[in-house]
mmCIF file of C-alpha atoms in Angstrom:
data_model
loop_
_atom_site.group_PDB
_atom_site.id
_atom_site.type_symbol
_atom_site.label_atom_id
_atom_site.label_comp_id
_atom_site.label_asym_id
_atom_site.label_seq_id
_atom_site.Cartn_x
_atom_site.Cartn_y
_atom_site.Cartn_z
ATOM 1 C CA UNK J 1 16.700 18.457 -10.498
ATOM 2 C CA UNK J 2 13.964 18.130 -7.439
ATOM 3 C CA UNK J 3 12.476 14.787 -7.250
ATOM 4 C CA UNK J 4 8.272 14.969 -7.924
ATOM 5 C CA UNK J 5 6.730 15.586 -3.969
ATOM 6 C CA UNK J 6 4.430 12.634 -4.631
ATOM 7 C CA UNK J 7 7.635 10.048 -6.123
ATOM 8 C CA UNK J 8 9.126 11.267 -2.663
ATOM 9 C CA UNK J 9 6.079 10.092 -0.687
ATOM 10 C CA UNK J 10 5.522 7.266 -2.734
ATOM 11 C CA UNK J 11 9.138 6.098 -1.887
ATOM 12 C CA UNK J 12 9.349 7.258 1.752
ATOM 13 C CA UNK J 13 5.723 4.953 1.806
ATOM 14 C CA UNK J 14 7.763 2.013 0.110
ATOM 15 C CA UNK J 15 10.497 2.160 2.568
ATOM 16 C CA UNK J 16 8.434 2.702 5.381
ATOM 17 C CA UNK J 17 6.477 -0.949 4.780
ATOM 18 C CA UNK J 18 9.742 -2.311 3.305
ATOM 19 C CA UNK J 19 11.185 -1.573 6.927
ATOM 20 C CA UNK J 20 8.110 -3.429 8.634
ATOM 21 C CA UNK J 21 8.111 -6.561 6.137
ATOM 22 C CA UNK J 22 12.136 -6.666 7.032
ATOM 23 C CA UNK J 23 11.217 -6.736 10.846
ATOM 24 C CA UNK J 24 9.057 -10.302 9.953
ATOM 25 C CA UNK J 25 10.237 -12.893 12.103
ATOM 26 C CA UNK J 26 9.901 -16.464 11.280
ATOM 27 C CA UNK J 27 7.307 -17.326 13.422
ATOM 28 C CA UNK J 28 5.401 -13.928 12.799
ATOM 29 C CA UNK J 29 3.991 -14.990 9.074
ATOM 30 C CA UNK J 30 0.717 -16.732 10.244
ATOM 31 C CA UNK J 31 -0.160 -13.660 13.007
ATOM 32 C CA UNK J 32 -3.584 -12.289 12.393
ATOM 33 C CA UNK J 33 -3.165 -8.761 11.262
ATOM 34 C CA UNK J 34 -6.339 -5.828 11.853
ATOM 35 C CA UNK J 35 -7.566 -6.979 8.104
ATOM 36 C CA UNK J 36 -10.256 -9.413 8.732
ATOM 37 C CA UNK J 37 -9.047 -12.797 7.611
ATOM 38 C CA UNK J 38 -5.595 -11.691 6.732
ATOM 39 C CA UNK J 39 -2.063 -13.688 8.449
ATOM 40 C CA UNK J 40 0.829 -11.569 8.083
ATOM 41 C CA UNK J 41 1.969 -13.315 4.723
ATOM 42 C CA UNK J 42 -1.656 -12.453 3.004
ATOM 43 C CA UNK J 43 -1.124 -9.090 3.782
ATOM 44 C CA UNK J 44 2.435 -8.781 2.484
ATOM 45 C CA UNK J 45 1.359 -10.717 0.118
ATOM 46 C CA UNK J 46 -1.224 -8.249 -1.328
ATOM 47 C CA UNK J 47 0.572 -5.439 -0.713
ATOM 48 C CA UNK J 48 3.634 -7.661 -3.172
ATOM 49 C CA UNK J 49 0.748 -8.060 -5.673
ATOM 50 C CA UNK J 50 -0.093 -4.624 -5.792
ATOM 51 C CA UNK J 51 3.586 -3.621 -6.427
ATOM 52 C CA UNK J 52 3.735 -6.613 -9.659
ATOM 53 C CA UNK J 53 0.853 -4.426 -10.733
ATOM 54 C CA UNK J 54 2.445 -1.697 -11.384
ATOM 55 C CA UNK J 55 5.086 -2.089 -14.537
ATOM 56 C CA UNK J 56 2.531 -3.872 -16.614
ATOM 57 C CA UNK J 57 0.130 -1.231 -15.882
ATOM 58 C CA UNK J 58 2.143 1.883 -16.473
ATOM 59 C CA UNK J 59 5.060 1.489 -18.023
ATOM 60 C CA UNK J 60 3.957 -1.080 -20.089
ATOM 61 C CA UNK J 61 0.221 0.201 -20.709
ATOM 62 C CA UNK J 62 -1.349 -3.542 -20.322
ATOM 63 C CA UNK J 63 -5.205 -3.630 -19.143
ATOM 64 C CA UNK J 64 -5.969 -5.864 -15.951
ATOM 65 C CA UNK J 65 -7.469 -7.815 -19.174
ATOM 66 C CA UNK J 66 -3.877 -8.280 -20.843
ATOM 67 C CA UNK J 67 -2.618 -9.097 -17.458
ATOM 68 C CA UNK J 68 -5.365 -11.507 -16.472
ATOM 69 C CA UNK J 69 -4.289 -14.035 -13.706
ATOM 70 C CA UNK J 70 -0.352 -13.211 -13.149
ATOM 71 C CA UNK J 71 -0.309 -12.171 -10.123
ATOM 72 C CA UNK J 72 -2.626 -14.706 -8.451
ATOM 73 C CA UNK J 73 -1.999 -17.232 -5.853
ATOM 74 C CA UNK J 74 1.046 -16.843 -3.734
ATOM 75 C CA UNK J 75 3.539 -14.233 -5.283
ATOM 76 C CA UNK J 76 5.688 -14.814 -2.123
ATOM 77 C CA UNK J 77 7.206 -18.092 -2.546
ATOM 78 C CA UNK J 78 9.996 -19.261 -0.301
ATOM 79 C CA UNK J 79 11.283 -15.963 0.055
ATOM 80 C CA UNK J 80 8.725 -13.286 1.059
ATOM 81 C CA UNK J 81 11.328 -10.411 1.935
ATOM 82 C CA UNK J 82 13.175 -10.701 -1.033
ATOM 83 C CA UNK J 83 9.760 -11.196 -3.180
ATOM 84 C CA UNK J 84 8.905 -8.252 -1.981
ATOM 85 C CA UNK J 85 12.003 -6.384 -2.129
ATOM 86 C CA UNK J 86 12.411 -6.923 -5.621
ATOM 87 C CA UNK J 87 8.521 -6.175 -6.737
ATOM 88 C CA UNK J 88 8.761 -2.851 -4.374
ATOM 89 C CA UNK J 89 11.749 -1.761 -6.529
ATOM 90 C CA UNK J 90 10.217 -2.293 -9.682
ATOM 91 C CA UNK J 91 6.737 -0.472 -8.635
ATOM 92 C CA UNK J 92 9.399 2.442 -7.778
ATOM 93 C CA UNK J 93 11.294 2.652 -10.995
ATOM 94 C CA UNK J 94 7.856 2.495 -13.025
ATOM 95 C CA UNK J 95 6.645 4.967 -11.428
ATOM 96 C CA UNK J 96 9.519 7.063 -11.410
ATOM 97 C CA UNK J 97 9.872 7.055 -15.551
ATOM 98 C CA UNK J 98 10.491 10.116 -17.403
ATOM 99 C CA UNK J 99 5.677 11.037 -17.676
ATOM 100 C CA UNK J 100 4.983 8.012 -15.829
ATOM 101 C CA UNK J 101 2.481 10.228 -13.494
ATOM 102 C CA UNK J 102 0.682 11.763 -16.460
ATOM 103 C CA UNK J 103 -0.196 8.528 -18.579
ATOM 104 C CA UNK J 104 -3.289 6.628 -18.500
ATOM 105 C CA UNK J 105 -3.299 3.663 -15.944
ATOM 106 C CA UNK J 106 -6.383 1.279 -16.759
ATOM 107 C CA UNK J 107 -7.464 0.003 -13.411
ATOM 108 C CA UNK J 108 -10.299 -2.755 -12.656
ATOM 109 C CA UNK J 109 -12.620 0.296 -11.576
ATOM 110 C CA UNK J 110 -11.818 1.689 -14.955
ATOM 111 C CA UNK J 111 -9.151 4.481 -16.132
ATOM 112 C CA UNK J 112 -6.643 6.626 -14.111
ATOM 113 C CA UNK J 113 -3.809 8.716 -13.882
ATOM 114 C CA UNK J 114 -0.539 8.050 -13.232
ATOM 115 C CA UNK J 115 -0.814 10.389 -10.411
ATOM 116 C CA UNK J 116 -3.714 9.435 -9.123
ATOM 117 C CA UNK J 117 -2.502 5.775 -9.104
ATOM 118 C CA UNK J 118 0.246 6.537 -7.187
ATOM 119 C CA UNK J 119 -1.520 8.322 -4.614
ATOM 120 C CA UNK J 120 -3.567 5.556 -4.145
ATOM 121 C CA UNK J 121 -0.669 3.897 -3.850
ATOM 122 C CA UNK J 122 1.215 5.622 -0.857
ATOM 123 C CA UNK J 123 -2.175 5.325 0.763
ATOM 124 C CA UNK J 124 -2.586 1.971 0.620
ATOM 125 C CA UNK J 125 0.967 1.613 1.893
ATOM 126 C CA UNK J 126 0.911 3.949 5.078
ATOM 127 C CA UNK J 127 -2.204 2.605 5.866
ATOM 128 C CA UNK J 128 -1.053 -1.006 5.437
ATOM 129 C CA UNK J 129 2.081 -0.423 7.208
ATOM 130 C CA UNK J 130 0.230 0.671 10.647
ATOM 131 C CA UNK J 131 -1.415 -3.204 10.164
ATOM 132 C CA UNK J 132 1.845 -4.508 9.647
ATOM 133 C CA UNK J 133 3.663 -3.223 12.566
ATOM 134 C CA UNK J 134 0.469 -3.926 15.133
ATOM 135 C CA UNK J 135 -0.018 -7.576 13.817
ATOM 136 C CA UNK J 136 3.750 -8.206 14.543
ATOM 137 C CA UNK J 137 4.772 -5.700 17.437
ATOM 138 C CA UNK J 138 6.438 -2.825 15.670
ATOM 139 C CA UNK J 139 6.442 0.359 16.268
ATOM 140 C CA UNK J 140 2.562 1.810 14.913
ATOM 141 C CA UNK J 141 3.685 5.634 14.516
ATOM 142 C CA UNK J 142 3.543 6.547 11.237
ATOM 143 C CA UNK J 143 5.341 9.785 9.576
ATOM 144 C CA UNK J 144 3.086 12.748 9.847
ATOM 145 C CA UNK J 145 3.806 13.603 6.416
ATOM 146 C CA UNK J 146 2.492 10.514 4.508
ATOM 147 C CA UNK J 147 -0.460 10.652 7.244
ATOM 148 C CA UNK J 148 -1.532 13.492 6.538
ATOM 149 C CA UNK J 149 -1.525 13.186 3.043
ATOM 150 C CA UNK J 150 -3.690 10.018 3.178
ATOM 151 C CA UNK J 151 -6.320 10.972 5.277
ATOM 152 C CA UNK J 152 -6.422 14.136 2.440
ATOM 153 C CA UNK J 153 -6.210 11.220 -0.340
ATOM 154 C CA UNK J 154 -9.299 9.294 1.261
ATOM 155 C CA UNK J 155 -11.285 12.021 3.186
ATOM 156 C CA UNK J 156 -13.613 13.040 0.443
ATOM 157 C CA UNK J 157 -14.088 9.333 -0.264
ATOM 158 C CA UNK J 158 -13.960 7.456 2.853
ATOM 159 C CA UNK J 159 -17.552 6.211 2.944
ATOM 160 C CA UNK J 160 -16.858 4.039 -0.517
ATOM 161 C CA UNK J 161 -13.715 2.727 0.681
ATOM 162 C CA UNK J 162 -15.887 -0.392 2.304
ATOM 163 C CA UNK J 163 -17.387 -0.719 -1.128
ATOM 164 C CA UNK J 164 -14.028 -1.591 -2.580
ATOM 165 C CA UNK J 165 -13.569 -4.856 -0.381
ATOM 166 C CA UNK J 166 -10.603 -3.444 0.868
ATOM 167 C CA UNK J 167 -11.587 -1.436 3.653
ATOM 168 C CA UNK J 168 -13.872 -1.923 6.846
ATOM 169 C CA UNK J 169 -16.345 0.521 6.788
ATOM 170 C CA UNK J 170 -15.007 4.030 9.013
ATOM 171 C CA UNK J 171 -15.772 4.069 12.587
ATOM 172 C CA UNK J 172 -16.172 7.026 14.506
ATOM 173 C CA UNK J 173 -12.235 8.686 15.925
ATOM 174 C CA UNK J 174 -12.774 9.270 19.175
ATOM 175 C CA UNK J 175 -12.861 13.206 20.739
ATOM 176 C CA UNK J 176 -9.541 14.893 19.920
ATOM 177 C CA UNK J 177 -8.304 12.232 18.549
ATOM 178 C CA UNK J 178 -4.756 13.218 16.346
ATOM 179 C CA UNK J 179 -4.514 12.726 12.474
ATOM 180 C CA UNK J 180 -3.276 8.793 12.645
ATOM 181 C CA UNK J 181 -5.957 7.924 14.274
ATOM 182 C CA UNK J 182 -8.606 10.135 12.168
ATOM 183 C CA UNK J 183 -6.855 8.005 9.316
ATOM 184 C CA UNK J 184 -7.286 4.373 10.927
ATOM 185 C CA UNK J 185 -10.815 5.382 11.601
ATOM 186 C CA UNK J 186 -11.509 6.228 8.578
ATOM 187 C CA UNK J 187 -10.130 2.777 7.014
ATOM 188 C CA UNK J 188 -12.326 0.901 9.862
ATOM 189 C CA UNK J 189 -9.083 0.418 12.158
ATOM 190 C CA UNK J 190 -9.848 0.792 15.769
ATOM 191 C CA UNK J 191 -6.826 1.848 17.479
#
């Protein structure tokens, strides 16, 4: 049976930052990353929270009400990489349930799709990733593939990304510039 394109993305998107958070050295947690006023550890650290999310949310069908506060503070602990590991591979397997994509996620801006969560998702993740790998020296190309498809996911809505907290507001991609960059710009990233 073929996998769901998006389930493909969203795991290619997982791996992808799973590959970056596994190239953390030691001394590389407390590096300033491109998000303002995040170290390396607060942004693998919200990128871990936003993977806890997930099973509560849709294959469980809490409300960020039911949930309330368990996933704040430091989800990493001692062991960031294998924090991560483990909350990555549980945001996979929820959202790779038999209808996951076509339930009803409830969300703190209100309610969603499966699908759409999980677009949201690989977004968030490709986007991250490129922070990830500049903050600590990595390799900053990302896979055409899940670029493209996030700078199709935000596009229409780039201008209220800065409204969500999460985003510095777009700057302007320089002449010619190629679809990575369109995306960084969009996402406030100067490259």
């Amino acid at each position: 049976m073929k996998k769901n394109p998006l389930l493909e993305r969203h795991e290619k998107a997982l791996k992808l930052f799973t590959d970056r958070v596994h190239a953390v050295r030691e001394e590389q947690w407390q590096l300033a990353t491109p998000c303002t006023e995040w170290s390396v550890r607060d942004l693998v650290g919200h990128l871990t929270e936003e993977q806890l999310w997930v099973p509560p949310l849709v294959s469980e069908g809490r409300t960020i009400a039911d949930v309330g506060d368990e996933f704040e503070g430091d989800v990493l602990g001692d062991d960031p990489v294998a924090v991560w590991d483990r909350a990555a591979e549980r945001a996979r397997a929820a959202l790779a349930e038999p209808g996951a994509l076509e339930r009803t996620v409830h969300l703190s801006y209100g309610t969603s799709t499966g699908h759409a969560y999980c677009a949201q998702m690989v977004t968030d993740l490709v986007v991250h990733a490129w922070d990830l790998s500049r903050a600590i020296g990595a390799d900053e190309r990302l896979p055409d593939d899940l670029v493209k498809f996030a700078v199709r996911e935000i596009g229409p809505n780039s201008a209220e990304l800065e409204k969500s907290g999460l985003f510095a507001a777009p700057v302007e991609a320089p002449p010619g510039a190629d679809v990575q960059t369109k995306l960084l710009s969009l996402t406030g990233r100067r490259v």
